[in-house]
């Protein structure tokens, strides 16, 4: 099936007389006929659901659908995109290990990597998003366990050269993790370009309606964890009755280990109702992404024409630095997010945002409704000036997330606000 069809049909096929729409399994527990049957499930957690702290039938459908959309073998939903980022690293790294990340990533993720993980004894080595393969490899240490990057960076809209980062990671014998939140699998499937693990904040375009926070990790099933660098995957897990993940679950050792170690201990799993709402968003994802991209392209061209902005970043613009990479990895659209640098700096940016009537000034992005944010005051507020620059952010930058309204209405709202500057 093509992705447009997968959005509607993957993960759930009703049997004769069953509900056409995926039902909500709002239950924490599952009944078994005997103690031995429960024991069998603990021996092999893929046989049935044990407890909703780490699996749920409704969420399971969504996990299967997202894995199919990304051309992965398995997926695990989490309570937030931040938890997906955290677990993707903790599943590979111990205290004393390191990993490499592009410096151009979402501010919350940057703080998680640079501050919180550092407190846990895990070092994040930052490299420029435009680094060459040699520069990436020069950052690798003997204890480096992964490389991380965002397909389309939030909010600077730089395009990751996935193949270059994947080649560097694989040359070092480590996996590449890619955050594919802004493109979604409708616009880009990083696994097809060499990524080994893909994560999303499902709170964004996948949900689409600002209804609930969530995240997901997708396992490509392609990385060889038996190369000697990952003993946690190849030696018995004493915390789970001696399971050897690469042996007992060779089809998806990464995601099974994440579920049976991290999700079991952290319990950061979405409810059945959250899975149901996310599935509703996924069913229209392909249709919505096309409209987001069409509106964003028109808005980006309009912003350029006004002369009120020092810079308009959108990879769909021919003049954009990342246009060629966008044509390679995102040929069908570059999401609905535009980064604007308003002439006059922070003061002018705030005045522009506060003058909008229809567009919402809110801490969110990738909604069905147009919304705006000033990253330096909000999502990236905790960063130093140096870190802001490294992330591609200056004080006048506005993240403009185009919604699904009529394009003429969005333009009119912007025009009225620009009159005040």
mmCIF file of C-alpha atoms in Angstrom, residues 26-354:
data_model
loop_
_atom_site.group_PDB
_atom_site.id
_atom_site.type_symbol
_atom_site.label_atom_id
_atom_site.label_comp_id
_atom_site.label_asym_id
_atom_site.label_seq_id
_atom_site.Cartn_x
_atom_site.Cartn_y
_atom_site.Cartn_z
ATOM 1 C CA UNK A 26 -9.392 1.851 28.108
ATOM 2 C CA UNK A 27 -8.085 -0.769 30.530
ATOM 3 C CA UNK A 28 -4.974 -1.146 32.640
ATOM 4 C CA UNK A 29 -5.206 -4.932 32.937
ATOM 5 C CA UNK A 30 -5.730 -8.107 30.917
ATOM 6 C CA UNK A 31 -7.240 -11.372 32.176
ATOM 7 C CA UNK A 32 -5.635 -14.795 31.696
ATOM 8 C CA UNK A 33 -7.005 -18.275 32.304
ATOM 9 C CA UNK A 34 -4.037 -19.505 34.302
ATOM 10 C CA UNK A 35 -0.846 -18.508 36.073
ATOM 11 C CA UNK A 36 1.174 -20.409 33.508
ATOM 12 C CA UNK A 37 -0.303 -18.338 30.686
ATOM 13 C CA UNK A 38 0.761 -15.139 32.429
ATOM 14 C CA UNK A 39 4.236 -16.614 32.864
ATOM 15 C CA UNK A 40 4.361 -17.438 29.158
ATOM 16 C CA UNK A 41 3.692 -13.803 28.286
ATOM 17 C CA UNK A 42 6.463 -12.663 30.603
ATOM 18 C CA UNK A 43 8.750 -15.135 28.824
ATOM 19 C CA UNK A 44 7.713 -13.670 25.469
ATOM 20 C CA UNK A 45 6.053 -10.230 25.719
ATOM 21 C CA UNK A 46 5.117 -10.302 22.025
ATOM 22 C CA UNK A 47 2.492 -13.025 22.709
ATOM 23 C CA UNK A 48 -0.074 -10.829 24.466
ATOM 24 C CA UNK A 49 -0.569 -7.643 26.462
ATOM 25 C CA UNK A 50 0.626 -7.778 30.060
ATOM 26 C CA UNK A 51 -0.063 -4.391 31.565
ATOM 27 C CA UNK A 52 -0.872 -0.971 30.112
ATOM 28 C CA UNK A 53 2.255 0.547 31.583
ATOM 29 C CA UNK A 54 4.035 -0.723 28.488
ATOM 30 C CA UNK A 55 1.454 -2.097 26.012
ATOM 31 C CA UNK A 56 -2.196 -1.426 25.136
ATOM 32 C CA UNK A 57 -4.263 -2.883 22.251
ATOM 33 C CA UNK A 58 -5.354 0.532 20.923
ATOM 34 C CA UNK A 59 -1.862 2.002 21.110
ATOM 35 C CA UNK A 60 -0.502 -1.201 19.566
ATOM 36 C CA UNK A 61 -2.543 -0.504 16.426
ATOM 37 C CA UNK A 62 -1.045 2.986 16.193
ATOM 38 C CA UNK A 63 2.476 1.612 16.697
ATOM 39 C CA UNK A 64 1.990 -0.852 13.856
ATOM 40 C CA UNK A 65 0.614 1.894 11.604
ATOM 41 C CA UNK A 66 3.504 4.303 12.248
ATOM 42 C CA UNK A 67 6.091 1.537 11.797
ATOM 43 C CA UNK A 68 4.478 0.695 8.455
ATOM 44 C CA UNK A 69 4.414 4.348 7.387
ATOM 45 C CA UNK A 70 8.140 4.696 8.166
ATOM 46 C CA UNK A 71 9.017 1.319 6.588
ATOM 47 C CA UNK A 72 10.248 0.087 9.969
ATOM 48 C CA UNK A 73 9.715 -3.286 11.633
ATOM 49 C CA UNK A 74 8.295 -2.152 14.975
ATOM 50 C CA UNK A 75 7.483 0.971 16.977
ATOM 51 C CA UNK A 76 6.855 2.028 20.565
ATOM 52 C CA UNK A 77 4.740 5.014 21.548
ATOM 53 C CA UNK A 78 5.738 7.221 24.471
ATOM 54 C CA UNK A 79 4.030 9.874 26.578
ATOM 55 C CA UNK A 80 5.832 12.728 24.788
ATOM 56 C CA UNK A 81 8.322 13.507 22.054
ATOM 57 C CA UNK A 82 10.876 14.361 24.732
ATOM 58 C CA UNK A 83 10.502 10.873 26.200
ATOM 59 C CA UNK A 84 11.017 9.386 22.741
ATOM 60 C CA UNK A 85 14.251 11.374 22.424
ATOM 61 C CA UNK A 86 15.391 10.331 25.910
ATOM 62 C CA UNK A 87 14.602 6.635 25.515
ATOM 63 C CA UNK A 88 16.178 6.495 22.055
ATOM 64 C CA UNK A 89 19.489 7.444 23.693
ATOM 65 C CA UNK A 90 19.136 5.573 27.006
ATOM 66 C CA UNK A 91 18.457 2.375 25.074
ATOM 67 C CA UNK A 92 22.027 2.621 23.740
ATOM 68 C CA UNK A 93 24.056 4.606 26.282
ATOM 69 C CA UNK A 94 25.214 4.004 29.852
ATOM 70 C CA UNK A 95 26.844 6.423 32.254
ATOM 71 C CA UNK A 96 30.336 6.896 30.827
ATOM 72 C CA UNK A 97 29.173 6.681 27.199
ATOM 73 C CA UNK A 98 28.809 9.446 24.640
ATOM 74 C CA UNK A 99 26.798 10.168 21.514
ATOM 75 C CA UNK A 100 26.973 12.739 18.724
ATOM 76 C CA UNK A 101 24.187 15.160 17.875
ATOM 77 C CA UNK A 102 23.664 17.900 15.352
ATOM 78 C CA UNK A 103 23.681 21.203 17.215
ATOM 79 C CA UNK A 104 20.645 22.354 15.219
ATOM 80 C CA UNK A 105 17.870 20.643 17.161
ATOM 81 C CA UNK A 106 14.810 21.645 19.151
ATOM 82 C CA UNK A 107 15.744 23.678 22.245
ATOM 83 C CA UNK A 108 14.144 21.264 24.697
ATOM 84 C CA UNK A 109 16.055 18.363 23.170
ATOM 85 C CA UNK A 110 19.286 20.352 23.255
ATOM 86 C CA UNK A 111 18.819 21.022 26.965
ATOM 87 C CA UNK A 112 17.961 17.355 27.561
ATOM 88 C CA UNK A 113 21.142 16.256 25.805
ATOM 89 C CA UNK A 114 23.535 18.952 27.041
ATOM 90 C CA UNK A 115 22.359 19.303 30.644
ATOM 91 C CA UNK A 116 20.168 16.452 31.912
ATOM 92 C CA UNK A 117 22.002 13.562 30.254
ATOM 93 C CA UNK A 118 25.299 15.098 31.350
ATOM 94 C CA UNK A 119 24.068 14.781 34.948
ATOM 95 C CA UNK A 120 23.458 11.080 34.242
ATOM 96 C CA UNK A 121 27.030 10.668 33.026
ATOM 97 C CA UNK A 122 26.246 10.583 29.299
ATOM 98 C CA UNK A 123 28.137 13.051 27.123
ATOM 99 C CA UNK A 124 26.607 14.680 24.067
ATOM 100 C CA UNK A 125 29.146 15.795 21.457
ATOM 101 C CA UNK A 126 27.621 18.477 19.234
ATOM 102 C CA UNK A 127 28.560 18.912 15.584
ATOM 103 C CA UNK A 128 27.338 21.397 12.999
ATOM 104 C CA UNK A 129 24.399 20.211 10.896
ATOM 105 C CA UNK A 130 26.491 20.936 7.784
ATOM 106 C CA UNK A 131 29.489 18.907 9.002
ATOM 107 C CA UNK A 132 31.306 16.726 6.496
ATOM 108 C CA UNK A 133 31.555 12.986 7.027
ATOM 109 C CA UNK A 134 35.156 13.454 8.128
ATOM 110 C CA UNK A 135 34.156 16.084 10.697
ATOM 111 C CA UNK A 136 31.468 13.825 12.118
ATOM 112 C CA UNK A 137 33.886 10.907 12.347
ATOM 113 C CA UNK A 138 36.498 13.091 14.032
ATOM 114 C CA UNK A 139 34.025 13.624 16.890
ATOM 115 C CA UNK A 140 33.606 9.883 17.495
ATOM 116 C CA UNK A 141 35.194 8.482 20.657
ATOM 117 C CA UNK A 142 35.701 4.834 21.657
ATOM 118 C CA UNK A 143 32.627 5.151 23.930
ATOM 119 C CA UNK A 144 30.367 6.818 21.310
ATOM 120 C CA UNK A 145 27.153 4.820 20.790
ATOM 121 C CA UNK A 146 24.953 6.830 18.381
ATOM 122 C CA UNK A 147 24.507 9.822 16.086
ATOM 123 C CA UNK A 148 21.385 12.012 16.304
ATOM 124 C CA UNK A 149 19.835 14.648 14.047
ATOM 125 C CA UNK A 150 16.547 16.225 12.919
ATOM 126 C CA UNK A 151 15.407 15.808 9.308
ATOM 127 C CA UNK A 152 14.094 19.366 9.303
ATOM 128 C CA UNK A 153 15.365 21.361 12.257
ATOM 129 C CA UNK A 154 13.051 23.133 14.684
ATOM 130 C CA UNK A 155 12.854 26.112 14.287
ATOM 131 C CA UNK A 156 15.796 26.981 11.991
ATOM 132 C CA UNK A 157 14.548 24.734 9.127
ATOM 133 C CA UNK A 158 17.931 23.354 8.165
ATOM 134 C CA UNK A 159 17.820 20.091 6.223
ATOM 135 C CA UNK A 160 19.895 17.199 7.543
ATOM 136 C CA UNK A 161 21.936 15.343 4.943
ATOM 137 C CA UNK A 162 20.694 11.993 6.197
ATOM 138 C CA UNK A 163 22.886 9.879 3.936
ATOM 139 C CA UNK A 164 26.037 11.724 4.985
ATOM 140 C CA UNK A 165 25.254 11.343 8.691
ATOM 141 C CA UNK A 166 24.230 7.703 8.178
ATOM 142 C CA UNK A 167 27.431 6.883 6.314
ATOM 143 C CA UNK A 168 29.517 8.448 9.068
ATOM 144 C CA UNK A 169 27.602 6.614 11.787
ATOM 145 C CA UNK A 170 27.860 3.267 10.038
ATOM 146 C CA UNK A 171 31.558 3.744 9.356
ATOM 147 C CA UNK A 172 31.940 4.155 13.121
ATOM 148 C CA UNK A 173 29.774 1.067 13.751
ATOM 149 C CA UNK A 174 26.962 2.985 15.466
ATOM 150 C CA UNK A 175 23.314 3.712 14.561
ATOM 151 C CA UNK A 176 21.823 6.956 13.272
ATOM 152 C CA UNK A 177 18.739 8.273 15.086
ATOM 153 C CA UNK A 178 16.641 10.796 13.145
ATOM 154 C CA UNK A 179 13.847 12.975 14.525
ATOM 155 C CA UNK A 180 11.376 13.147 11.636
ATOM 156 C CA UNK A 181 8.693 15.220 13.367
ATOM 157 C CA UNK A 182 8.243 18.081 10.876
ATOM 158 C CA UNK A 183 8.308 16.089 7.612
ATOM 159 C CA UNK A 184 6.396 13.043 8.948
ATOM 160 C CA UNK A 185 6.702 9.859 6.851
ATOM 161 C CA UNK A 186 4.440 11.491 4.264
ATOM 162 C CA UNK A 187 7.245 13.847 3.168
ATOM 163 C CA UNK A 188 10.351 11.847 4.147
ATOM 164 C CA UNK A 189 11.167 8.315 5.305
ATOM 165 C CA UNK A 190 14.676 8.526 6.810
ATOM 166 C CA UNK A 191 15.077 4.732 6.973
ATOM 167 C CA UNK A 192 15.148 4.678 3.173
ATOM 168 C CA UNK A 193 18.145 7.032 3.323
ATOM 169 C CA UNK A 194 20.134 5.055 5.881
ATOM 170 C CA UNK A 195 18.663 5.985 9.280
ATOM 171 C CA UNK A 196 18.411 3.117 11.765
ATOM 172 C CA UNK A 197 15.984 4.587 14.291
ATOM 173 C CA UNK A 198 13.332 7.240 13.701
ATOM 174 C CA UNK A 199 11.519 9.229 16.371
ATOM 175 C CA UNK A 200 8.619 11.679 16.317
ATOM 176 C CA UNK A 201 6.836 14.072 18.561
ATOM 177 C CA UNK A 202 3.373 12.826 17.627
ATOM 178 C CA UNK A 203 1.961 15.964 19.310
ATOM 179 C CA UNK A 204 2.692 17.823 16.083
ATOM 180 C CA UNK A 205 1.492 16.940 12.574
ATOM 181 C CA UNK A 206 0.661 13.312 13.357
ATOM 182 C CA UNK A 207 -1.948 14.376 15.911
ATOM 183 C CA UNK A 208 -2.520 17.618 14.041
ATOM 184 C CA UNK A 209 -5.284 18.957 16.253
ATOM 185 C CA UNK A 210 -3.379 19.903 19.452
ATOM 186 C CA UNK A 211 -5.353 17.305 21.399
ATOM 187 C CA UNK A 212 -2.704 15.300 23.230
ATOM 188 C CA UNK A 213 1.045 15.086 23.728
ATOM 189 C CA UNK A 214 2.909 11.981 22.594
ATOM 190 C CA UNK A 215 5.976 10.509 20.951
ATOM 191 C CA UNK A 216 7.075 7.381 19.123
ATOM 192 C CA UNK A 217 10.275 5.440 18.378
ATOM 193 C CA UNK A 218 10.525 3.358 15.192
ATOM 194 C CA UNK A 219 13.037 0.534 14.759
ATOM 195 C CA UNK A 220 14.251 -0.072 11.205
ATOM 196 C CA UNK A 221 15.416 -3.576 12.142
ATOM 197 C CA UNK A 222 18.470 -3.017 9.940
ATOM 198 C CA UNK A 223 21.258 -2.130 12.359
ATOM 199 C CA UNK A 224 23.597 -4.969 13.393
ATOM 200 C CA UNK A 225 23.911 -4.783 17.175
ATOM 201 C CA UNK A 226 26.194 -7.846 17.176
ATOM 202 C CA UNK A 227 29.228 -5.829 16.013
ATOM 203 C CA UNK A 228 30.780 -5.911 19.497
ATOM 204 C CA UNK A 229 29.909 -2.359 20.531
ATOM 205 C CA UNK A 230 26.579 -3.175 22.191
ATOM 206 C CA UNK A 231 26.908 -5.947 24.790
ATOM 207 C CA UNK A 232 23.519 -5.000 26.286
ATOM 208 C CA UNK A 233 21.942 -6.442 23.161
ATOM 209 C CA UNK A 234 24.103 -9.560 22.831
ATOM 210 C CA UNK A 235 24.560 -10.671 26.436
ATOM 211 C CA UNK A 236 21.846 -12.008 28.808
ATOM 212 C CA UNK A 237 19.697 -9.321 30.428
ATOM 213 C CA UNK A 238 19.691 -10.226 34.126
ATOM 214 C CA UNK A 239 16.770 -7.865 34.699
ATOM 215 C CA UNK A 240 14.604 -9.855 32.292
ATOM 216 C CA UNK A 241 15.334 -13.546 32.985
ATOM 217 C CA UNK A 242 18.425 -13.743 30.794
ATOM 218 C CA UNK A 243 16.878 -12.531 27.535
ATOM 219 C CA UNK A 244 19.382 -11.964 24.731
ATOM 220 C CA UNK A 245 17.693 -9.382 22.521
ATOM 221 C CA UNK A 246 19.637 -10.011 19.318
ATOM 222 C CA UNK A 247 18.978 -13.740 19.665
ATOM 223 C CA UNK A 248 15.464 -13.941 21.089
ATOM 224 C CA UNK A 249 14.072 -10.945 19.170
ATOM 225 C CA UNK A 250 16.322 -10.688 16.150
ATOM 226 C CA UNK A 251 13.570 -9.069 14.070
ATOM 227 C CA UNK A 252 13.512 -5.926 16.277
ATOM 228 C CA UNK A 253 15.985 -6.144 19.167
ATOM 229 C CA UNK A 254 16.160 -2.362 19.644
ATOM 230 C CA UNK A 255 12.456 -1.751 20.211
ATOM 231 C CA UNK A 256 11.914 -4.893 22.314
ATOM 232 C CA UNK A 257 14.785 -3.907 24.594
ATOM 233 C CA UNK A 258 13.389 -0.367 24.883
ATOM 234 C CA UNK A 259 9.977 -1.722 25.857
ATOM 235 C CA UNK A 260 11.074 -4.453 28.267
ATOM 236 C CA UNK A 261 13.752 -2.376 30.020
ATOM 237 C CA UNK A 262 12.945 1.320 29.741
ATOM 238 C CA UNK A 263 9.166 1.380 29.344
ATOM 239 C CA UNK A 264 8.798 -1.289 32.029
ATOM 240 C CA UNK A 265 10.791 0.870 34.461
ATOM 241 C CA UNK A 266 9.673 4.386 33.455
ATOM 242 C CA UNK A 267 6.059 3.662 32.513
ATOM 243 C CA UNK A 268 5.897 6.644 30.164
ATOM 244 C CA UNK A 269 3.245 5.042 27.953
ATOM 245 C CA UNK A 270 0.155 6.712 26.446
ATOM 246 C CA UNK A 271 -3.361 5.651 27.369
ATOM 247 C CA UNK A 272 -5.763 3.848 25.062
ATOM 248 C CA UNK A 273 -7.740 7.063 24.609
ATOM 249 C CA UNK A 274 -4.589 8.937 23.552
ATOM 250 C CA UNK A 275 -3.843 6.198 21.023
ATOM 251 C CA UNK A 276 -7.369 6.514 19.618
ATOM 252 C CA UNK A 277 -7.045 10.289 19.185
ATOM 253 C CA UNK A 278 -3.617 9.919 17.573
ATOM 254 C CA UNK A 279 -5.024 7.389 15.113
ATOM 255 C CA UNK A 280 -7.719 9.859 14.066
ATOM 256 C CA UNK A 281 -4.984 12.350 13.243
ATOM 257 C CA UNK A 282 -2.972 9.772 11.337
ATOM 258 C CA UNK A 283 -5.955 8.872 9.160
ATOM 259 C CA UNK A 284 -5.930 12.355 7.578
ATOM 260 C CA UNK A 285 -2.170 12.951 7.756
ATOM 261 C CA UNK A 286 -1.466 12.519 4.030
ATOM 262 C CA UNK A 287 -4.276 14.884 3.053
ATOM 263 C CA UNK A 288 -3.276 17.512 5.607
ATOM 264 C CA UNK A 289 0.446 17.473 4.811
ATOM 265 C CA UNK A 290 -0.260 18.319 1.178
ATOM 266 C CA UNK A 291 -2.319 21.369 2.191
ATOM 267 C CA UNK A 292 0.212 22.488 4.838
ATOM 268 C CA UNK A 293 2.974 22.464 2.235
ATOM 269 C CA UNK A 294 0.898 24.300 -0.378
ATOM 270 C CA UNK A 295 -0.040 27.044 2.086
ATOM 271 C CA UNK A 296 3.505 27.334 3.444
ATOM 272 C CA UNK A 297 5.044 27.688 -0.019
ATOM 273 C CA UNK A 298 2.648 30.523 -0.849
ATOM 274 C CA UNK A 299 3.218 32.205 2.515
ATOM 275 C CA UNK A 300 7.006 31.944 2.221
ATOM 276 C CA UNK A 301 6.879 33.609 -1.205
ATOM 277 C CA UNK A 302 4.560 36.292 0.183
ATOM 278 C CA UNK A 303 6.849 36.990 3.166
ATOM 279 C CA UNK A 304 9.785 37.500 0.800
ATOM 280 C CA UNK A 305 7.738 39.947 -1.297
ATOM 281 C CA UNK A 306 6.890 42.225 1.654
ATOM 282 C CA UNK A 307 10.446 43.415 2.309
ATOM 283 C CA UNK A 308 9.669 43.427 6.057
ATOM 284 C CA UNK A 309 11.960 40.522 6.892
ATOM 285 C CA UNK A 310 15.740 40.244 7.034
ATOM 286 C CA UNK A 311 15.452 36.545 6.279
ATOM 287 C CA UNK A 312 12.741 34.082 5.293
ATOM 288 C CA UNK A 313 13.779 30.484 5.778
ATOM 289 C CA UNK A 314 11.808 27.829 3.964
ATOM 290 C CA UNK A 315 13.557 25.023 2.067
ATOM 291 C CA UNK A 316 10.943 25.210 -0.680
ATOM 292 C CA UNK A 317 12.272 28.618 -1.760
ATOM 293 C CA UNK A 318 14.765 28.399 -4.605
ATOM 294 C CA UNK A 319 16.927 30.979 -2.806
ATOM 295 C CA UNK A 320 17.079 28.920 0.405
ATOM 296 C CA UNK A 321 20.469 27.461 1.373
ATOM 297 C CA UNK A 322 18.899 24.013 1.806
ATOM 298 C CA UNK A 323 16.804 23.999 -1.361
ATOM 299 C CA UNK A 324 18.876 21.305 -3.089
ATOM 300 C CA UNK A 325 18.906 19.026 -0.030
ATOM 301 C CA UNK A 326 15.170 19.568 0.311
ATOM 302 C CA UNK A 327 14.663 18.451 -3.282
ATOM 303 C CA UNK A 328 16.609 15.290 -2.454
ATOM 304 C CA UNK A 329 14.952 14.366 0.844
ATOM 305 C CA UNK A 330 11.690 16.359 0.787
ATOM 306 C CA UNK A 331 10.678 16.644 -2.872
ATOM 307 C CA UNK A 332 6.947 16.616 -2.131
ATOM 308 C CA UNK A 333 6.975 19.464 0.382
ATOM 309 C CA UNK A 334 8.869 20.873 3.328
ATOM 310 C CA UNK A 335 6.153 21.019 6.039
ATOM 311 C CA UNK A 336 4.064 24.013 7.040
ATOM 312 C CA UNK A 337 6.666 25.752 9.196
ATOM 313 C CA UNK A 338 8.472 28.933 8.146
ATOM 314 C CA UNK A 339 11.201 30.785 10.056
ATOM 315 C CA UNK A 340 11.075 34.557 9.785
ATOM 316 C CA UNK A 341 13.603 37.117 10.958
ATOM 317 C CA UNK A 342 11.706 40.367 11.362
ATOM 318 C CA UNK A 343 13.539 43.610 10.568
ATOM 319 C CA UNK A 344 14.043 45.492 13.818
ATOM 320 C CA UNK A 345 14.941 42.516 16.005
ATOM 321 C CA UNK A 346 13.073 41.193 19.027
ATOM 322 C CA UNK A 347 10.917 44.286 19.588
ATOM 323 C CA UNK A 348 9.604 44.258 16.022
ATOM 324 C CA UNK A 349 9.110 40.481 16.091
ATOM 325 C CA UNK A 350 6.991 40.694 19.223
ATOM 326 C CA UNK A 351 4.962 43.573 17.764
ATOM 327 C CA UNK A 352 4.326 41.582 14.591
ATOM 328 C CA UNK A 353 3.176 38.520 16.527
ATOM 329 C CA UNK A 354 0.971 40.466 18.924
#
